Amino acid sequence: MDIRIPRGTQDILPGTSEKWQYVESIWHDICRRFNYAEIRTPIFEQTELFQRGVGDTTDIVQKEMYTFKDRSGRSLTLRPEGTAAVVRSFVENKRFGLPNQPDKLYYTGPMFRYERPQSGRMRQFVQFGVEVIGSADPSIDAEVISLAMEFYKETGLKGLKLVLNSLGDQESRKAHREALIRYFKPHIDEFCEDCQSRLEKNPLRILDCKEDKDHPLMKTAPSILEYLNEESRQYFQTVQELLDKMGIDYEVDPGLVRGLDYYNNTAFEIMIEGEGFGAISTLTGGGRYNGLVEEIGGPEAPGIGFALSVERLLMALETQGVEIPVNQGLDCYLVTQGEEPDKEGTALLTELRRAGISADKDYMNKKMKGQFKAADRLQASFTAVLGEEEWQAGRINVKNMNSGEQQEMDITELTTYLSAQLKEEKE
Ligand code: HAM
């Protein structure tokens, strides 16, 4: 067969999908406890949303979007990230008019970026994220950061480093931007083509260039923290004080600029330290985006959020050898022999499943020996045997596969008996 999975995507197969379900259940639960409500937006949006939201000069918009025309000639794009889409939905559904502000939202879902695939860098990847829109209170910045840290903690991941920066408000950014242009301009021909075109459009992005990261000018470039006005400085200070109060460690790195255009004030990343992660050590990225809601046609409403990728989280858990409890084994495998007992078995399965018991039978016409083997492979806690003779007598033979104990009973008693036994085993 020549048809293969597209580059940079993956199948999540049984055995692994349980791990996804496990981290998903922690994610939903943590969002519930922090009082965030789930939002689901489409996989594709109008291309213009990302051009305006994420920013025309970003790598994402310039090089990484899956953009196509539909049959009516509209330009659509598979979402490369969730923030712009959530903001679009917030505006379109007039959520700014709801009595409960800020709007605390969370999401999970696939994102698409045409990147060079490598371990931890996919073309389709799943993000868990949150967005809080409508408040510029530093305590919401601290809450959002703590939600991410708390989530990782509950998955069992260790060795995390929270890196924090402030990108300042509009005024501070403008002053910093001018300083960057003054600083880089005389030497810009020593930088890559991308940086040359970034100089006037978005000089902050030069600091994030992978190609020129070792250029000596990078180390001594003007730091945003020196250009923060009083208000931005105070804001950043308060966020740090709140994190201190919450007992969350962090490191301030003025070089953290983030790859999307909408950020201002608080910006953060959560990295993982230790062997085995190579260049891909950033697990989470986020920050504040006051101004994005207006950019997308809404009223003035400041926002903050983050997103993390599940692929990187699972890689990190695996590298650290964190055991993920996966639900193993079937409760009951039904072994039957003969046509009528098999029909009876089909009805019995329905009854067991309705009672919350996981149960299965053979569909491959296997002999009894083969059916017992299947029960073993599925790690069934019980097998229930219904042969011709038992069926005639309205009886069934139940075996506890752990203790080897066997018991014959009335068919009508099976569900109640198994429910009680399984409850006892779980206690
Ligand atoms: P981002 O930094 O572009 O931010 O992505 C956030 C996280 O998504 C990264 O830290 C990384 O874990 C994961 N990620 C990004 N690209 C890939 C990829 N190709 N393969 C696997 N994982 C990837 C955003 O997307 C912003 N929307 C975050 C945000 C929300 N800011 C405010 N609110």
CSV table of C-alpha atoms and ligand atoms in Angstrom, one decimal:
chain,number,residue,atom,x,y,z
A,1,MET,CA,0.0,0.0,0.0
A,2,ASP,CA,1.4,3.4,-1.0
A,3,ILE,CA,-1.0,5.6,0.9
A,4,ARG,CA,0.7,6.7,4.1
A,5,ILE,CA,0.0,9.0,6.9
A,6,PRO,CA,0.9,12.7,6.1
A,7,ARG,CA,4.3,13.8,7.3
A,8,GLY,CA,4.3,15.4,10.8
A,9,THR,CA,1.0,13.7,11.9
A,10,GLN,CA,0.5,10.6,13.9
A,11,ASP,CA,-2.0,7.9,14.7
A,12,ILE,CA,-2.9,7.6,18.3
A,13,LEU,CA,-3.4,3.9,18.7
A,14,PRO,CA,-4.9,1.8,21.5
A,15,GLY,CA,-2.3,1.5,24.2
A,16,THR,CA,-1.5,5.1,23.7
A,17,SER,CA,-5.0,6.6,23.5
A,18,GLU,CA,-5.6,5.6,27.1
A,19,LYS,CA,-2.7,7.9,28.1
A,20,TRP,CA,-4.3,10.7,26.1
A,21,GLN,CA,-7.6,10.1,27.9
A,22,TYR,CA,-5.8,10.2,31.2
A,23,VAL,CA,-4.2,13.6,30.7
A,24,GLU,CA,-7.4,14.9,29.2
A,25,SER,CA,-9.3,13.9,32.3
A,26,ILE,CA,-6.9,15.7,34.5
A,27,TRP,CA,-7.1,18.7,32.2
A,28,HIS,CA,-10.9,18.9,32.3
A,29,ASP,CA,-10.9,18.4,36.0
A,30,ILE,CA,-8.4,21.1,36.7
A,31,CYS,CA,-10.2,23.6,34.5
A,32,ARG,CA,-13.4,22.7,36.4
A,33,ARG,CA,-11.7,23.4,39.7
A,34,PHE,CA,-10.4,26.8,38.5
A,35,ASN,CA,-13.9,27.6,37.1
A,36,TYR,CA,-13.1,27.7,33.4
A,37,ALA,CA,-15.8,26.7,30.9
A,38,GLU,CA,-15.0,24.8,27.7
A,39,ILE,CA,-15.2,26.4,24.3
A,40,ARG,CA,-15.0,24.6,21.0
A,41,THR,CA,-14.3,26.5,17.8
A,42,PRO,CA,-14.0,25.3,14.2
A,43,ILE,CA,-10.9,23.6,12.9
A,44,PHE,CA,-10.7,26.2,10.1
A,45,GLU,CA,-11.3,29.9,10.1
A,46,GLN,CA,-11.0,32.8,7.6
A,47,THR,CA,-7.4,33.3,6.8
A,48,GLU,CA,-7.6,36.9,7.7
A,49,LEU,CA,-8.3,36.1,11.3
A,50,PHE,CA,-4.8,34.7,11.8
A,51,GLN,CA,-3.1,37.3,9.6
A,52,ARG,CA,-4.6,40.0,11.8
A,53,GLY,CA,-4.5,38.1,15.1
A,54,VAL,CA,-1.3,36.2,15.0
A,55,GLY,CA,0.5,38.8,12.9
A,56,ASP,CA,1.6,39.2,9.3
A,57,THR,CA,5.3,39.2,10.2
A,58,THR,CA,5.3,36.0,12.3
A,59,ASP,CA,6.8,32.7,11.1
A,60,ILE,CA,3.4,31.1,11.6
A,61,VAL,CA,1.6,33.4,9.2
A,62,GLN,CA,4.5,33.7,6.7
A,63,LYS,CA,5.6,30.1,6.4
A,64,GLU,CA,3.5,27.7,8.4
A,65,MET,CA,-0.2,28.0,7.7
A,66,TYR,CA,-2.3,25.4,5.8
A,67,THR,CA,-4.3,27.8,3.7
A,68,PHE,CA,-6.6,26.8,0.9
A,69,LYS,CA,-9.5,28.2,-1.1
A,70,ASP,CA,-12.9,26.5,-0.8
A,71,ARG,CA,-15.2,26.0,-3.8
A,72,SER,CA,-16.5,29.6,-3.5
A,73,GLY,CA,-13.0,31.0,-3.6
A,74,ARG,CA,-12.9,32.0,0.1
A,75,SER,CA,-9.5,31.8,1.7
A,76,LEU,CA,-9.6,29.5,4.7
A,77,THR,CA,-6.8,28.3,7.1
A,78,LEU,CA,-6.5,25.3,9.4
A,79,ARG,CA,-6.1,26.9,12.7
A,80,PRO,CA,-2.4,27.2,13.7
A,81,GLU,CA,-3.3,28.1,17.3
A,82,GLY,CA,-6.4,28.7,19.4
A,83,THR,CA,-6.2,32.2,20.8
A,84,ALA,CA,-7.3,34.2,17.7
A,85,ALA,CA,-10.2,31.8,17.2
A,86,VAL,CA,-11.4,32.1,20.8
A,87,VAL,CA,-11.2,35.8,20.6
A,88,ARG,CA,-13.2,35.8,17.3
A,89,SER,CA,-15.8,33.7,19.0
A,90,PHE,CA,-15.8,36.0,22.1
A,91,VAL,CA,-16.5,39.0,19.9
A,92,GLU,CA,-19.0,37.3,17.5
A,93,ASN,CA,-21.0,35.8,20.4
A,94,LYS,CA,-20.9,39.1,22.3
A,95,ARG,CA,-19.6,37.4,25.3
A,96,PHE,CA,-18.3,40.7,26.6
A,97,GLY,CA,-22.0,41.5,27.4
A,98,LEU,CA,-22.4,38.5,29.8
A,99,PRO,CA,-22.8,39.4,33.5
A,100,ASN,CA,-19.9,37.2,34.6
A,101,GLN,CA,-16.7,38.8,33.6
A,102,PRO,CA,-13.9,38.0,32.9
A,103,ASP,CA,-14.8,35.2,30.5
A,104,LYS,CA,-12.8,32.2,31.6
A,105,LEU,CA,-12.5,29.7,28.8
A,106,TYR,CA,-10.5,26.6,28.0
A,107,TYR,CA,-10.1,24.4,25.0
A,108,THR,CA,-8.5,21.2,23.7
A,109,GLY,CA,-8.0,20.4,20.1
A,110,PRO,CA,-5.8,19.9,17.1
A,111,MET,CA,-3.7,22.8,15.6
A,112,PHE,CA,-1.9,22.7,12.3
A,113,ARG,CA,1.5,24.2,11.4
A,114,TYR,CA,3.6,23.4,8.3
A,115,GLU,CA,6.8,23.0,10.2
A,116,ARG,CA,9.9,20.8,9.7
A,117,PRO,CA,8.8,17.7,11.6
A,118,GLN,CA,11.0,16.3,14.3
A,119,SER,CA,10.4,14.7,17.6
A,120,GLY,CA,8.1,17.0,19.5
A,121,ARG,CA,7.4,19.2,16.5
A,122,MET,CA,4.4,18.1,14.5
A,123,ARG,CA,2.3,19.4,11.7
A,124,GLN,CA,-0.8,18.4,13.5
A,125,PHE,CA,-0.6,18.6,17.3
A,126,VAL,CA,-3.1,18.9,20.1
A,127,GLN,CA,-3.1,21.9,22.3
A,128,PHE,CA,-4.7,22.3,25.7
A,129,GLY,CA,-5.2,26.0,26.4
A,130,VAL,CA,-7.0,28.7,28.4
A,131,GLU,CA,-8.0,32.2,27.6
A,132,VAL,CA,-9.3,34.8,30.1
A,133,ILE,CA,-10.9,37.8,28.4
A,134,GLY,CA,-12.1,40.9,30.1
A,135,SER,CA,-9.7,41.5,33.0
A,136,ALA,CA,-6.4,43.3,33.3
A,137,ASP,CA,-5.9,42.3,36.9
A,138,PRO,CA,-2.4,40.9,37.6
A,139,SER,CA,-4.1,38.3,39.8
A,140,ILE,CA,-5.6,36.7,36.7
A,141,ASP,CA,-2.1,36.5,35.2
A,142,ALA,CA,-1.0,34.6,38.3
A,143,GLU,CA,-4.0,32.4,38.2
A,144,VAL,CA,-3.5,31.4,34.6
A,145,ILE,CA,0.2,30.6,35.2
A,146,SER,CA,-0.7,28.6,38.3
A,147,LEU,CA,-3.3,26.6,36.4
A,148,ALA,CA,-0.6,25.4,34.0
A,149,MET,CA,1.8,24.6,36.8
A,150,GLU,CA,-0.8,22.8,38.8
A,151,PHE,CA,-1.9,20.7,35.8
A,152,TYR,CA,1.7,19.5,35.1
A,153,LYS,CA,2.1,18.7,38.8
A,154,GLU,CA,-1.0,16.5,38.8
A,155,THR,CA,0.3,14.6,35.7
A,156,GLY,CA,3.4,13.8,37.8
A,157,LEU,CA,5.8,15.8,35.7
A,158,LYS,CA,8.9,17.2,37.4
A,159,GLY,CA,11.8,19.5,36.6
A,160,LEU,CA,9.8,22.3,35.2
A,161,LYS,CA,11.1,25.8,34.8
A,162,LEU,CA,8.8,28.8,34.6
A,163,VAL,CA,10.3,31.6,32.6
A,164,LEU,CA,8.7,35.0,32.8
A,165,ASN,CA,9.1,38.4,31.0
A,166,SER,CA,7.2,41.5,30.5
A,167,LEU,CA,6.8,42.9,26.9
A,168,GLY,CA,5.4,46.1,28.3
A,169,ASP,CA,2.4,48.1,27.2
A,170,GLN,CA,2.1,50.0,23.9
A,171,GLU,CA,4.2,52.9,25.1
A,172,SER,CA,7.0,50.8,26.5
A,173,ARG,CA,7.0,48.6,23.4
A,174,LYS,CA,7.3,51.6,21.2
A,175,ALA,CA,10.3,53.0,23.1
A,176,HIS,CA,11.9,49.5,23.0
A,177,ARG,CA,11.2,49.1,19.3
A,178,GLU,CA,12.9,52.3,18.5
A,179,ALA,CA,15.9,51.3,20.6
A,180,LEU,CA,16.2,48.0,18.8
A,181,ILE,CA,16.1,49.6,15.4
A,182,ARG,CA,18.8,52.1,16.4
A,183,TYR,CA,20.9,49.2,17.8
A,184,PHE,CA,20.6,46.7,14.9
A,185,LYS,CA,20.4,49.1,11.9
A,186,PRO,CA,24.2,49.7,11.5
A,187,HIS,CA,24.9,46.0,11.4
A,188,ILE,CA,21.7,44.6,9.8
A,189,ASP,CA,23.5,43.3,6.7
A,190,GLU,CA,25.3,40.8,9.0
A,191,PHE,CA,21.9,39.2,9.7
A,192,CYS,CA,19.7,36.8,7.7
A,193,GLU,CA,17.2,38.0,5.1
A,194,ASP,CA,14.3,37.4,7.5
A,195,CYS,CA,15.9,39.7,10.1
A,196,GLN,CA,16.6,42.3,7.5
A,197,SER,CA,13.0,42.5,6.6
A,198,ARG,CA,12.0,42.3,10.3
A,199,LEU,CA,14.1,45.4,11.2
A,200,GLU,CA,11.4,48.0,10.4
A,201,LYS,CA,8.3,45.8,10.6
A,202,ASN,CA,8.9,44.0,13.9
A,203,PRO,CA,12.4,44.3,15.3
A,204,LEU,CA,11.5,42.3,18.4
A,205,ARG,CA,11.3,39.2,16.3
A,206,ILE,CA,15.1,39.5,15.5
A,207,LEU,CA,15.7,38.5,19.1
A,208,ASP,CA,13.9,35.3,18.4
A,209,CYS,CA,15.8,34.4,15.2
A,210,LYS,CA,17.1,30.9,15.2
A,211,GLU,CA,19.6,31.5,12.4
A,212,ASP,CA,21.3,34.5,14.0
A,213,LYS,CA,21.0,33.5,17.6
A,214,ASP,CA,24.8,33.4,18.1
A,215,HIS,CA,25.5,36.8,16.6
A,216,PRO,CA,27.4,38.8,19.2
A,217,LEU,CA,25.0,41.7,19.0
A,218,MET,CA,22.2,39.4,20.3
A,219,LYS,CA,23.6,39.2,23.8
A,220,THR,CA,23.8,42.9,24.4
A,221,ALA,CA,20.6,44.0,22.6
A,222,PRO,CA,18.5,46.5,24.5
A,223,SER,CA,16.3,44.7,27.0
A,224,ILE,CA,12.6,45.4,27.2
A,225,LEU,CA,12.8,45.6,31.0
A,226,GLU,CA,14.8,48.8,30.7
A,227,TYR,CA,12.1,50.4,28.6
A,228,LEU,CA,9.1,49.5,30.7
A,229,ASN,CA,7.1,52.6,31.8
A,230,GLU,CA,6.0,52.9,35.4
A,231,GLU,CA,2.6,51.3,34.9
A,232,SER,CA,4.1,48.2,33.1
A,233,ARG,CA,6.9,47.9,35.6
A,234,GLN,CA,4.4,47.9,38.5
A,235,TYR,CA,2.2,45.4,36.8
A,236,PHE,CA,5.1,43.0,36.2
A,237,GLN,CA,6.1,43.5,39.8
A,238,THR,CA,2.7,42.6,41.1
A,239,VAL,CA,2.5,39.4,39.0
A,240,GLN,CA,5.8,38.4,40.5
A,241,GLU,CA,4.7,39.1,44.0
A,242,LEU,CA,1.6,37.0,43.5
A,243,LEU,CA,3.6,34.1,42.2
A,244,ASP,CA,5.8,34.4,45.2
A,245,LYS,CA,2.8,34.3,47.4
A,246,MET,CA,1.5,31.2,45.6
A,247,GLY,CA,4.9,29.5,46.1
A,248,ILE,CA,5.6,29.3,42.4
A,249,ASP,CA,9.3,29.6,41.4
A,250,TYR,CA,10.2,31.4,38.2
A,251,GLU,CA,13.1,33.0,36.4
A,252,VAL,CA,12.8,36.4,34.7
A,253,ASP,CA,14.3,36.3,31.2
A,254,PRO,CA,14.3,39.6,29.3
A,255,GLY,CA,15.1,37.6,26.1
A,256,LEU,CA,11.8,35.8,26.1
A,257,VAL,CA,9.9,37.4,23.3
A,258,ARG,CA,7.4,34.7,22.1
A,259,GLY,CA,6.7,34.0,18.4
A,260,LEU,CA,3.2,35.6,18.0
A,261,ASP,CA,2.5,39.3,17.6
A,262,TYR,CA,-0.4,39.8,20.0
A,263,TYR,CA,1.5,39.8,23.3
A,264,ASN,CA,2.1,42.6,25.7
A,265,ASN,CA,3.0,42.9,29.4
A,266,THR,CA,3.2,39.3,30.9
A,267,ALA,CA,4.8,36.7,28.7
A,268,PHE,CA,5.8,33.2,29.9
A,269,GLU,CA,7.0,29.8,28.9
A,270,ILE,CA,7.3,26.6,30.9
A,271,MET,CA,10.3,24.6,30.0
A,272,ILE,CA,11.5,21.2,31.0
A,273,GLU,CA,15.0,20.6,32.2
A,274,GLY,CA,17.1,17.5,31.9
A,275,GLU,CA,18.3,15.1,29.3
A,276,GLY,CA,16.5,13.9,26.3
A,277,PHE,CA,14.6,17.0,25.2
A,278,GLY,CA,17.2,18.6,22.8
A,279,ALA,CA,16.0,21.8,21.3
A,280,ILE,CA,12.4,21.1,22.1
A,281,SER,CA,12.2,22.0,25.7
A,282,THR,CA,9.3,24.4,25.7
A,283,LEU,CA,6.2,22.7,26.9
A,284,THR,CA,3.9,25.7,27.2
A,285,GLY,CA,3.8,29.3,26.0
A,286,GLY,CA,1.4,32.1,26.9
A,287,GLY,CA,1.0,35.7,27.8
A,288,ARG,CA,-1.2,38.7,27.9
A,289,TYR,CA,-2.8,40.2,24.8
A,290,ASN,CA,-4.5,43.5,25.6
A,291,GLY,CA,-5.6,44.9,22.2
A,292,LEU,CA,-6.3,41.6,20.3
A,293,VAL,CA,-10.0,41.8,21.0
A,294,GLU,CA,-10.2,45.3,19.4
A,295,GLU,CA,-8.0,44.1,16.5
A,296,ILE,CA,-10.6,41.5,15.8
A,297,GLY,CA,-13.5,44.0,15.9
A,298,GLY,CA,-14.6,43.8,19.5
A,299,PRO,CA,-14.6,46.3,22.3
A,300,GLU,CA,-11.7,47.0,24.5
A,301,ALA,CA,-11.2,43.8,26.5
A,302,PRO,CA,-7.8,42.7,27.8
A,303,GLY,CA,-6.9,39.0,27.6
A,304,ILE,CA,-4.4,36.4,28.8
A,305,GLY,CA,-3.9,32.7,28.2
A,306,PHE,CA,-1.5,29.9,27.4
A,307,ALA,CA,-1.4,26.7,25.4
A,308,LEU,CA,0.6,23.5,25.8
A,309,SER,CA,0.9,20.6,23.5
A,310,VAL,CA,-0.2,17.1,24.6
A,311,GLU,CA,2.5,15.5,22.4
A,312,ARG,CA,5.3,17.2,24.3
A,313,LEU,CA,3.7,16.5,27.6
A,314,LEU,CA,3.5,12.8,26.9
A,315,MET,CA,7.0,12.8,25.6
A,316,ALA,CA,8.2,14.4,28.8
A,317,LEU,CA,6.2,12.0,31.0
A,318,GLU,CA,7.7,9.1,29.1
A,319,THR,CA,11.3,10.4,29.4
A,320,GLN,CA,10.9,10.8,33.1
A,321,GLY,CA,9.4,7.3,33.4
A,322,VAL,CA,6.2,8.6,34.9
A,323,GLU,CA,3.7,5.7,35.1
A,324,ILE,CA,0.4,6.6,33.7
A,325,PRO,CA,-2.4,4.6,35.3
A,326,VAL,CA,-4.3,3.0,32.4
A,327,ASN,CA,-7.5,1.2,33.0
A,328,GLN,CA,-6.5,-2.5,32.3
A,329,GLY,CA,-8.5,-5.5,31.6
A,330,LEU,CA,-12.0,-6.4,30.9
A,331,ASP,CA,-14.4,-7.2,33.8
A,332,CYS,CA,-16.0,-10.3,32.2
A,333,TYR,CA,-15.4,-12.4,29.1
A,334,LEU,CA,-18.3,-14.6,28.1
A,335,VAL,CA,-17.4,-18.0,26.8
A,336,THR,CA,-20.2,-19.8,24.9
A,337,GLN,CA,-20.6,-23.1,23.0
A,338,GLY,CA,-23.5,-23.8,20.7
A,339,GLU,CA,-25.9,-21.6,18.7
A,340,GLU,CA,-28.6,-21.0,21.3
A,341,PRO,CA,-26.1,-20.3,24.2
A,342,ASP,CA,-24.4,-17.9,21.9
A,343,LYS,CA,-27.7,-16.0,21.2
A,344,GLU,CA,-28.4,-16.0,25.0
A,345,GLY,CA,-24.9,-14.6,25.5
A,346,THR,CA,-25.6,-11.7,23.2
A,347,ALA,CA,-28.5,-10.7,25.4
A,348,LEU,CA,-26.5,-11.3,28.6
A,349,LEU,CA,-23.7,-8.9,27.4
A,350,THR,CA,-26.3,-6.1,26.9
A,351,GLU,CA,-27.4,-6.7,30.5
A,352,LEU,CA,-23.9,-6.7,31.9
A,353,ARG,CA,-22.9,-3.6,30.0
A,354,ARG,CA,-26.0,-1.7,31.1
A,355,ALA,CA,-25.0,-2.5,34.7
A,356,GLY,CA,-21.6,-0.8,34.1
A,357,ILE,CA,-19.6,-4.0,33.7
A,358,SER,CA,-17.1,-4.1,30.8
A,359,ALA,CA,-17.9,-7.3,28.9
A,360,ASP,CA,-17.1,-9.0,25.6
A,361,LYS,CA,-17.5,-12.3,23.8
A,362,ASP,CA,-16.1,-14.1,20.7
A,363,TYR,CA,-17.1,-13.1,17.2
A,364,MET,CA,-14.7,-15.3,15.3
A,365,ASN,CA,-16.4,-18.6,15.7
A,366,LYS,CA,-13.6,-19.8,18.0
A,367,LYS,CA,-13.7,-23.1,19.9
A,368,MET,CA,-13.9,-22.9,23.7
A,369,LYS,CA,-10.1,-23.2,24.1
A,370,GLY,CA,-9.6,-20.2,21.8
A,371,GLN,CA,-12.2,-18.2,23.7
A,372,PHE,CA,-10.4,-18.9,27.0
A,373,LYS,CA,-7.2,-17.7,25.4
A,374,ALA,CA,-8.9,-14.5,24.3
A,375,ALA,CA,-10.1,-14.0,27.9
A,376,ASP,CA,-6.5,-14.3,29.1
A,377,ARG,CA,-5.2,-11.9,26.5
A,378,LEU,CA,-7.9,-9.3,27.5
A,379,GLN,CA,-6.9,-9.8,31.1
A,380,ALA,CA,-10.5,-10.5,32.0
A,381,SER,CA,-11.2,-10.6,35.8
A,382,PHE,CA,-14.0,-13.1,35.3
A,383,THR,CA,-15.0,-15.6,32.6
A,384,ALA,CA,-18.6,-16.7,32.4
A,385,VAL,CA,-19.1,-20.0,30.6
A,386,LEU,CA,-22.4,-20.8,29.0
A,387,GLY,CA,-22.3,-24.3,27.3
A,388,GLU,CA,-25.3,-26.2,25.8
A,389,GLU,CA,-25.8,-28.0,29.1
A,390,GLU,CA,-25.7,-25.0,31.3
A,391,TRP,CA,-28.0,-23.2,28.9
A,392,GLN,CA,-30.6,-26.0,29.0
A,393,ALA,CA,-30.6,-25.8,32.8
A,394,GLY,CA,-30.7,-21.9,32.9
A,395,ARG,CA,-27.4,-21.9,34.7
A,396,ILE,CA,-24.0,-20.3,34.1
A,397,ASN,CA,-20.5,-21.0,35.3
A,398,VAL,CA,-18.4,-18.1,36.6
A,399,LYS,CA,-14.7,-18.2,37.2
A,400,ASN,CA,-12.6,-15.7,39.0
A,401,MET,CA,-9.5,-15.5,37.0
A,402,ASN,CA,-7.3,-14.2,39.8
A,403,SER,CA,-8.2,-16.7,42.5
A,404,GLY,CA,-9.3,-19.6,40.2
A,405,GLU,CA,-12.5,-19.9,42.2
A,406,GLN,CA,-15.5,-21.2,40.2
A,407,GLN,CA,-19.2,-20.9,40.9
A,408,GLU,CA,-22.3,-22.0,39.1
A,409,MET,CA,-25.4,-19.9,39.4
A,410,ASP,CA,-28.7,-19.1,37.8
A,411,ILE,CA,-28.2,-17.0,34.6
A,412,THR,CA,-30.5,-14.4,36.1
A,413,GLU,CA,-28.1,-13.9,39.0
A,414,LEU,CA,-25.0,-13.2,36.9
A,415,THR,CA,-25.2,-9.4,36.7
A,416,THR,CA,-25.9,-8.9,40.4
A,417,TYR,CA,-23.2,-11.4,41.4
A,418,LEU,CA,-20.5,-9.8,39.1
A,419,SER,CA,-21.4,-6.3,40.2
A,420,ALA,CA,-20.9,-7.3,43.9
A,421,GLN,CA,-17.7,-9.1,43.2
A,422,LEU,CA,-16.2,-6.4,41.1
A,423,LYS,CA,-17.1,-3.8,43.7
A,424,GLU,CA,-15.4,-5.8,46.4
A,425,GLU,CA,-12.3,-6.2,44.2
A,426,LYS,CA,-12.1,-2.5,43.6
A,427,GLU,CA,-12.4,-1.7,47.4
B,1,HAM,P1,2.8,28.8,20.9
B,1,HAM,O1,4.0,29.1,21.7
B,1,HAM,O2,2.9,29.0,19.4
B,1,HAM,O3,1.7,29.7,21.5
B,1,HAM,O4,2.4,27.3,21.2
B,1,HAM,C1,2.1,26.9,22.5
B,1,HAM,C2,2.7,25.5,22.7
B,1,HAM,O5,2.2,24.6,21.7
B,1,HAM,C3,4.2,25.4,22.6
B,1,HAM,O6,4.8,25.7,23.8
B,1,HAM,C4,4.3,23.9,22.3
B,1,HAM,O7,4.2,23.1,23.5
B,1,HAM,C5,3.1,23.6,21.4
B,1,HAM,N1,3.5,23.6,20.0
B,1,HAM,C6,3.6,24.6,19.2
B,1,HAM,N2,4.0,24.2,17.9
B,1,HAM,C7,4.1,22.9,18.0
B,1,HAM,C8,4.3,21.8,17.1
B,1,HAM,N3,4.6,22.1,15.8
B,1,HAM,N4,4.3,20.5,17.5
B,1,HAM,C9,4.0,20.2,18.8
B,1,HAM,N5,3.8,21.2,19.7
B,1,HAM,C10,3.8,22.5,19.3
B,1,HAM,C11,0.4,29.6,21.1
B,1,HAM,O8,-0.1,28.8,20.3
B,1,HAM,C12,-0.5,30.6,21.8
B,1,HAM,N6,-1.9,30.6,21.2
B,1,HAM,C13,-0.6,30.4,23.3
B,1,HAM,C14,-1.4,31.4,24.0
B,1,HAM,C15,-2.7,31.2,24.4
B,1,HAM,N7,-1.1,32.6,24.2
B,1,HAM,C16,-2.1,33.2,24.8
B,1,HAM,N8,-3.1,32.4,24.9
